[in-house]
């Protein structure tokens, strides 16, 4: 296979799944048995994962595979299809009830429009008048705030009188008497009303006849299954998300043929608001809405052994590159490579260059495609080597990750402290942190920007089984410039990995009987935060 042709095709590879055409979704998707099985479950559920881990591609894969089976699919991108969430739904001048009502009605309108278009096209067996009745009921959708009203009335009256008396002398020396009197009488009434909020503010969503019309439309359809796919859930303002979840629960969860699938970022999602006496608005995770898949855990390829994990990670990324580049070549009217081995041999100088791509991507497919594309530009027509990969990874980190911290000085200061403590101080590239501290907003921001990567959750040692830790790895781009120097990290958590810790693409084996080694690897987040405050 001609290397120059492959390098040109690399620049045609689409890095974002929302831009991939419907025809190419199946062609570029890498099927993994456990992942495919989770996506196809009938339960209403959530696909969790950071940006770039493949949530959109997974939903589009479900969409296309279910359509080929003759099932009904409604796909909604919450950032693209419902307008400007910042402008329409995050306006501070509007009440939360008004903002939430707008959001719910807009989502319902998208479902209605897609069903109506399918009905007119003859692709769905539903009576048009049923869909029209649904539209008539949209004005009944209301998110109301329960308040307490108070009427007031004040009566007032006042009466008074005054008498003035005095005397003065005339020029003739005679006294002159002067008397004056006045009185006042004032009455009035004031009426007013005011609204007083007491206790916890409670909201209720009233759907009127929409529920009946929606159920009737879906049940009349001859399709065996109805899939509602919600992408970019975390693009909705977080205070409105429970109201959207409430809509899904009331309108769709009770219909047996409906499956709802949501793609969301974990720490940017809110599913319910708890009220008094156990009441709530939204959906209950684990009872009504199930976490089906965490792509953050999937992309580190957990396995029973280091050898198995190495093979799984190489197999996945070889297939990822083969499928995307083959699709790009077809669009260029070029012949695709005969096999994955043919592609890898023609594109990279040696297999270590591909392994360096996997290491640099930290398991994130979007980052892997971006790094290979940038490395291809640096190769200037020749095969991609390790040096090209490292240069590309450094540029990707600088331009797309580190730059996002420019407006968040505390997050940048925290990252600098972590790099100084972990990489410079311990010659390590990962650390342990108490599990409750992983939820700190600054840590979550660094995780969200793919600067820190959670590679193991909930580890506990035999010495202190009650204490649980997460293992976080620092992004490859933070230390790639140190590789080959005396300042480069010497192991995952410092020292010789073969003695203390071992890792392959994220799987971590922590020694249970060497607590001193563990203590050296623990990051003291409160102490660091106190120093940067």
XYZ file of C-alpha atoms in Angstrom:
533
model
C 0.000 0.000 0.000
C 1.361 3.421 -0.959
C 2.338 5.386 2.164
C 1.672 8.806 0.617
C -1.872 7.791 -0.274
C -2.466 6.631 3.293
C -1.135 9.906 4.679
C -3.514 11.869 2.433
C -6.393 9.687 3.588
C -5.477 10.408 7.225
C -6.335 14.064 6.670
C -9.772 13.033 5.370
C -10.610 10.998 8.469
C -13.452 12.580 10.424
C -12.494 12.892 14.093
C -15.989 13.745 15.418
C -18.766 11.169 15.147
C -21.527 13.772 14.771
C -19.977 14.722 11.424
C -19.790 11.150 10.146
C -22.440 10.423 7.528
C -25.106 7.815 8.231
C -23.619 5.553 5.564
C -20.200 5.622 7.237
C -21.307 5.065 10.847
C -21.374 1.282 10.563
C -18.270 1.204 8.375
C -16.145 3.083 10.916
C -17.510 1.526 14.092
C -15.268 -1.029 15.833
C -17.511 -3.779 17.179
C -16.544 -5.230 20.539
C -18.795 -7.990 21.876
C -19.214 -6.616 25.416
C -19.831 -3.089 24.152
C -22.329 -4.150 21.487
C -24.234 -6.289 24.004
C -24.546 -3.370 26.443
C -25.757 -0.999 23.729
C -28.478 -3.412 22.616
C -30.078 -3.958 26.028
C -33.796 -3.234 26.303
C -33.516 -1.346 29.606
C -33.763 2.435 29.631
C -30.180 3.408 30.312
C -27.217 5.746 30.206
C -23.913 5.553 28.343
C -21.379 7.462 30.432
C -18.027 8.750 29.216
C -15.852 11.791 28.777
C -15.698 13.667 25.511
C -13.904 11.724 22.818
C -14.562 8.251 24.216
C -17.175 7.385 21.565
C -20.602 8.134 23.093
C -22.006 9.768 19.943
C -20.612 7.066 17.675
C -22.158 4.403 19.930
C -25.607 6.045 19.771
C -25.389 6.453 16.012
C -24.388 2.809 15.719
C -27.520 1.857 17.672
C -29.585 4.169 15.460
C -28.401 2.657 12.195
C -28.504 -0.988 13.313
C -32.027 -0.639 14.717
C -33.295 1.125 11.598
C -32.001 -1.725 9.452
C -34.105 -4.069 11.606
C -37.227 -2.045 10.840
C -37.480 -0.472 14.279
C -38.444 3.152 14.900
C -35.632 5.481 16.000
C -35.798 9.120 17.124
C -32.337 10.629 17.604
C -31.950 14.012 19.355
C -28.703 15.928 19.790
C -29.385 18.243 22.734
C -26.712 20.721 21.628
C -27.591 20.847 17.933
C -31.305 20.099 17.622
C -32.914 22.169 20.379
C -31.355 25.522 19.572
C -29.064 27.557 21.782
C -29.172 26.089 25.264
C -27.192 29.037 26.640
C -29.578 31.582 25.131
C -32.955 29.906 25.551
C -32.558 27.746 28.614
C -29.875 29.427 30.735
C -31.256 32.989 30.711
C -30.984 34.203 34.354
C -33.819 36.670 33.774
C -36.311 33.809 33.360
C -37.673 31.615 36.140
C -36.594 27.989 36.261
C -40.180 26.901 35.621
C -40.345 28.921 32.388
C -36.936 27.726 31.205
C -37.731 24.092 31.964
C -41.140 24.324 30.259
C -39.503 25.660 27.093
C -36.968 22.842 27.107
C -39.526 20.084 27.618
C -41.857 21.458 24.918
C -38.954 21.785 22.457
C -37.910 18.152 22.971
C -41.507 16.976 22.612
C -41.788 19.003 19.410
C -38.754 17.231 17.940
C -40.262 13.818 18.714
C -43.587 14.933 17.211
C -41.933 16.353 14.080
C -39.910 13.203 13.409
C -42.985 11.012 13.853
C -45.032 13.286 11.591
C -42.383 13.283 8.846
C -42.208 9.484 8.999
C -46.015 9.279 8.787
C -46.210 11.531 5.717
C -43.407 9.539 4.075
C -45.360 6.334 4.686
C -42.588 4.914 6.873
C -44.732 4.724 9.974
C -48.270 3.379 10.327
C -49.801 6.056 12.551
C -52.940 8.073 11.935
C -52.096 11.728 11.284
C -54.981 12.877 13.497
C -53.343 11.137 16.474
C -50.199 13.210 15.960
C -52.318 16.340 15.509
C -53.989 15.721 18.860
C -50.566 15.466 20.452
C -49.697 18.905 19.069
C -52.950 20.340 20.432
C -51.956 19.273 23.932
C -48.514 20.890 23.889
C -49.980 24.076 25.362
C -50.962 22.047 28.433
C -47.349 21.177 29.219
C -46.441 23.265 32.226
C -43.827 23.139 34.929
C -45.475 24.876 37.866
C -43.887 26.096 41.066
C -45.876 25.530 44.248
C -46.007 28.726 46.331
C -47.954 30.146 49.244
C -50.039 33.293 48.695
C -50.944 35.791 51.379
C -53.563 38.611 51.192
C -53.256 41.624 53.465
C -55.607 44.524 54.360
C -54.961 47.513 56.603
C -57.597 49.962 57.945
C -56.498 53.251 59.451
C -58.325 56.296 60.833
C -57.300 59.429 62.661
C -59.241 62.314 64.348
C -57.979 65.475 66.025
C -58.921 69.013 67.078
C -56.986 72.076 68.229
C -58.011 75.303 70.067
C -55.830 78.408 70.056
C -56.460 81.359 72.488
C -54.490 84.529 73.076
C -54.666 88.259 73.838
C -52.983 91.361 72.493
C -53.024 95.082 73.429
C -54.525 97.720 71.180
C -52.828 101.124 70.665
C -55.292 102.595 73.170
C -54.089 100.264 75.874
C -57.102 97.992 75.846
C -56.747 94.188 75.684
C -58.036 92.267 72.636
C -59.002 88.570 72.917
C -58.176 86.147 70.027
C -59.627 82.601 69.780
C -59.125 79.976 66.978
C -60.146 76.355 66.534
C -59.481 73.583 63.939
C -60.203 69.866 63.586
C -58.989 66.923 61.402
C -60.631 63.639 60.504
C -58.783 61.098 58.261
C -59.718 57.526 57.309
C -58.162 55.095 54.799
C -57.845 51.450 53.764
C -54.949 49.629 52.117
C -55.347 46.287 50.367
C -52.458 44.190 49.062
C -51.328 40.719 48.212
C -47.923 39.138 48.341
C -46.450 35.741 47.598
C -44.411 34.038 50.274
C -42.233 30.976 49.641
C -41.840 28.647 52.571
C -39.738 25.512 52.906
C -38.384 23.771 49.816
C -39.643 25.026 46.458
C -41.536 22.222 44.733
C -42.100 21.885 41.014
C -44.599 19.698 39.228
C -44.845 18.890 35.536
C -48.347 18.736 34.068
C -48.601 16.973 30.724
C -52.343 16.912 30.222
C -53.312 14.841 27.193
C -49.784 14.631 25.758
C -49.153 11.346 27.572
C -52.231 9.667 26.099
C -51.523 10.955 22.590
C -47.855 9.916 22.736
C -48.697 6.432 23.981
C -51.394 6.047 21.297
C -49.033 7.154 18.486
C -46.237 4.777 19.553
C -48.491 1.805 20.158
C -50.263 2.255 16.792
C -46.919 2.044 14.994
C -46.295 -1.428 13.598
C -42.561 -1.257 14.377
C -41.632 -3.779 17.052
C -39.368 -1.395 18.988
C -39.253 2.366 19.469
C -35.837 3.820 20.343
C -35.443 7.339 21.744
C -31.741 8.290 21.660
C -30.685 11.419 23.577
C -27.160 12.621 22.792
C -25.181 15.381 24.540
C -27.323 15.263 27.677
C -24.659 17.241 29.528
C -25.150 20.129 27.089
C -28.428 20.938 28.867
C -28.056 23.346 31.843
C -27.628 21.113 34.858
C -30.512 22.648 36.831
C -32.930 21.752 34.017
C -31.795 18.162 33.492
C -34.088 16.633 36.172
C -37.152 18.125 34.444
C -36.131 16.555 31.154
C -35.611 13.245 32.975
C -39.099 13.611 34.486
C -40.575 14.057 31.013
C -38.856 10.906 29.769
C -40.007 8.943 32.803
C -43.657 9.987 32.591
C -44.066 9.844 28.830
C -41.864 6.942 27.727
C -40.725 4.680 30.558
C -44.180 3.168 30.976
C -44.525 2.083 27.322
C -43.221 -1.498 26.974
C -41.960 -1.154 23.386
C -39.926 2.003 24.094
C -36.219 2.012 24.952
C -34.565 5.286 25.970
C -30.809 5.602 25.623
C -28.909 8.673 26.919
C -25.255 9.673 26.401
C -23.879 11.796 29.253
C -20.730 12.982 31.010
C -20.863 11.666 34.618
C -20.051 14.755 36.696
C -22.000 17.056 34.395
C -25.291 15.241 34.884
C -28.116 15.665 37.386
C -30.986 13.187 37.285
C -33.455 14.116 39.999
C -34.447 16.696 42.606
C -35.547 15.156 45.901
C -38.586 16.723 47.566
C -40.460 16.128 50.789
C -41.486 12.680 52.047
C -39.531 10.857 49.355
C -41.064 12.655 46.385
C -38.829 13.740 43.537
C -38.736 15.266 40.075
C -36.646 13.336 37.559
C -35.583 9.711 37.269
C -33.967 7.432 39.832
C -30.674 5.907 38.714
C -30.584 2.162 39.265
C -34.360 1.809 39.541
C -35.858 3.621 36.534
C -32.758 4.525 34.527
C -29.764 2.204 34.464
C -26.057 2.998 33.939
C -25.398 0.500 31.149
C -21.860 1.386 30.141
C -18.959 3.563 31.270
C -16.733 4.194 28.266
C -14.051 5.689 30.524
C -13.573 2.210 31.971
C -13.965 0.446 28.642
C -11.211 2.392 26.860
C -8.552 1.253 29.350
C -9.284 -2.342 28.219
C -9.476 -4.185 31.571
C -8.243 -7.747 31.266
C -7.091 -10.745 33.289
C -3.411 -10.264 32.455
C -1.014 -7.704 31.048
C -0.543 -9.758 27.908
C -4.286 -9.967 27.269
C -4.711 -6.243 27.839
C -1.877 -5.375 25.473
C -3.428 -7.548 22.790
C -6.904 -6.067 23.311
C -5.695 -2.479 23.103
C -3.599 -3.150 19.987
C -6.471 -5.029 18.359
C -8.936 -2.194 19.010
C -6.758 0.629 17.699
C -5.586 -1.353 14.680
C -9.232 -1.910 13.766
C -10.064 1.759 14.503
C -7.398 3.020 12.089
C -8.198 0.388 9.463
C -11.922 1.206 9.387
C -11.541 4.992 9.342
C -8.743 5.097 6.777
C -10.466 2.542 4.529
C -13.634 4.659 4.577
C -11.630 7.789 3.752
C -9.869 6.025 0.868
C -13.208 4.897 -0.572
C -14.425 8.500 -0.563
C -11.227 9.405 -2.486
C -11.884 6.645 -5.041
C -8.783 4.831 -3.838
C -8.496 1.136 -3.053
C -8.465 0.394 0.684
C -5.668 -1.721 2.200
C -6.089 -5.478 2.000
C -5.738 -6.043 5.732
C -4.932 -4.361 9.023
C -1.386 -5.713 8.818
C -0.993 -4.177 5.347
C -2.163 -0.797 6.704
C 0.033 -0.781 9.811
C 3.115 -1.916 7.847
C 2.632 0.798 5.221
C 1.793 3.599 7.677
C 4.263 3.127 10.557
C 8.008 2.547 10.618
C 7.527 -0.204 13.191
C 4.902 -1.481 15.617
C 6.413 0.574 18.462
C 5.173 3.720 16.697
C 1.596 2.394 16.873
C 2.150 1.457 20.517
C 3.306 5.016 21.156
C 0.076 6.309 19.600
C -1.951 4.107 21.962
C 0.075 5.274 24.922
C -0.265 8.943 23.918
C -4.029 8.680 23.339
C -4.586 7.323 26.878
C -7.316 5.089 25.441
C -9.394 7.931 23.928
C -10.287 7.111 20.281
C -10.712 10.749 19.200
C -7.269 11.632 20.555
C -5.737 8.631 18.780
C -7.128 9.761 15.408
C -5.988 13.341 16.024
C -2.463 12.286 17.003
C -2.042 10.004 13.974
C -3.340 12.764 11.686
C -0.909 15.328 13.093
C 1.956 12.807 13.034
C 1.185 12.103 9.360
C 1.708 15.781 8.523
C 5.097 15.715 10.240
C 6.136 12.562 8.388
C 6.256 14.517 5.099
C 5.443 11.560 2.882
C 7.445 8.966 4.788
C 6.246 6.437 7.335
C 5.234 7.639 10.803
C 7.848 7.072 13.494
C 7.921 7.435 17.291
C 9.371 10.947 17.048
C 6.494 12.099 14.831
C 3.987 10.685 17.315
C 5.613 12.441 20.264
C 5.703 15.783 18.460
C 2.050 15.411 17.468
C 0.986 14.473 20.998
C 2.818 17.480 22.423
C 1.073 19.829 19.984
C -2.340 18.256 20.664
C -1.876 18.750 24.404
C -0.741 22.350 24.054
C -3.427 23.479 21.610
C -6.513 21.525 22.668
C -6.074 20.629 26.351
C -3.756 22.950 28.262
C -5.120 26.041 26.488
C -8.591 25.384 27.955
C -7.224 26.159 31.417
C -6.224 29.706 30.468
C -9.391 31.152 31.974
C -9.257 28.960 35.099
C -6.129 29.988 37.043
C -6.909 27.757 40.043
C -7.158 24.656 37.822
C -3.867 25.542 36.125
C -2.213 26.146 39.523
C -3.466 22.763 40.752
C -2.123 21.034 37.642
C 1.267 22.713 38.073
C 1.429 21.494 41.683
C 0.482 17.944 40.663
C 3.103 17.892 37.908
C 5.738 19.214 40.288
C 4.842 16.733 43.023
C 4.256 13.626 40.905
C 6.515 13.939 37.854
C 9.347 16.105 39.192
C 9.243 14.926 42.804
C 8.484 11.228 42.449
C 9.461 10.538 38.816
C 5.971 9.032 38.426
C 3.150 9.530 35.930
C 0.219 8.567 38.165
C -0.953 8.985 41.738
C -3.572 7.784 44.206
C -6.217 10.088 45.632
C -8.966 9.405 48.162
C -12.136 8.526 46.325
C -14.225 11.356 47.775
C -11.567 13.878 46.689
C -11.858 12.719 43.067
C -15.223 14.514 43.005
C -13.623 17.910 43.696
C -14.635 20.324 40.890
C -11.025 21.144 39.958
C -10.044 17.463 39.722
C -13.154 16.769 37.670
C -12.318 19.680 35.375
C -8.859 18.228 34.696
C -10.431 14.817 34.069
C -13.035 16.335 31.752
C -10.337 18.048 29.685
C -8.511 14.684 29.426
C -5.476 16.022 31.303
C -5.961 13.515 34.116
C -7.265 10.003 33.411
C -8.992 7.773 35.977
C -7.514 4.342 35.322
C -8.702 2.469 38.412
C -11.554 3.204 40.819
C -12.103 2.158 44.400
C -8.789 0.469 45.206
C -8.302 -0.425 48.884
C -5.362 -2.059 50.604
C -5.305 -4.787 53.225
C -3.717 -2.509 55.810
C -6.620 -0.018 55.692
C -9.546 -1.692 53.945
C -11.919 1.132 54.876
C -10.005 3.695 52.822
C -10.678 3.670 49.090
C -8.620 5.385 46.425
C -8.828 6.157 42.749
C -5.711 5.904 40.579
C -5.293 8.880 38.252
C -2.760 9.005 35.433
C -1.304 12.251 34.109
C -1.792 12.835 30.397
C 1.062 11.812 28.120
C 1.246 15.347 26.714
C 2.255 16.727 30.120
C 5.560 14.850 30.153
C 6.255 13.849 26.535
C 8.921 16.576 26.307
C 10.777 14.857 29.175
C 10.974 11.423 27.520
C 14.563 10.434 26.831
C 15.891 12.748 29.565
C 16.863 12.157 33.188
C 13.667 13.973 34.264
C 11.345 11.478 32.560
C 8.970 9.446 34.763
C 10.555 6.152 35.786
C 7.323 4.228 36.396
C 3.614 4.520 36.899
C 3.814 5.571 40.546
C 7.552 6.065 40.775
C 10.423 3.598 40.933
C 10.430 0.247 39.209
C 6.928 -0.810 38.158
C 7.898 -4.440 38.149
C 8.582 -4.229 41.881
C 5.835 -1.953 43.134
C 3.212 -1.336 40.471
C 2.452 -2.565 37.009
C 0.290 -1.157 34.257
C -0.579 -1.717 30.624
C -2.833 0.885 29.036
C -4.497 1.620 32.344
C -4.812 -1.695 34.203
C -3.146 -1.256 37.573
C -1.945 -3.869 40.007
C -1.300 -2.251 43.382
C 0.693 -4.186 46.003
C -1.478 -5.085 48.992
C 1.346 -5.763 51.446
C 3.556 -2.693 50.944
C 1.602 0.177 52.482
C 4.700 2.381 52.631
C 4.830 2.333 48.848
C 1.154 3.215 48.708
C 1.573 6.184 51.056
C 4.329 7.573 48.848
C 1.904 7.599 45.926
C -1.046 9.313 47.668
C -1.711 12.910 46.656
C -2.667 15.199 49.547
C -5.279 17.304 47.756
C -6.356 19.484 50.743
C -2.752 20.482 51.381
C -2.217 21.417 47.714
C -5.468 23.399 47.582
C -4.448 25.308 50.721
C -1.187 26.316 49.047
C -2.821 27.619 45.868
C -5.703 29.419 47.605
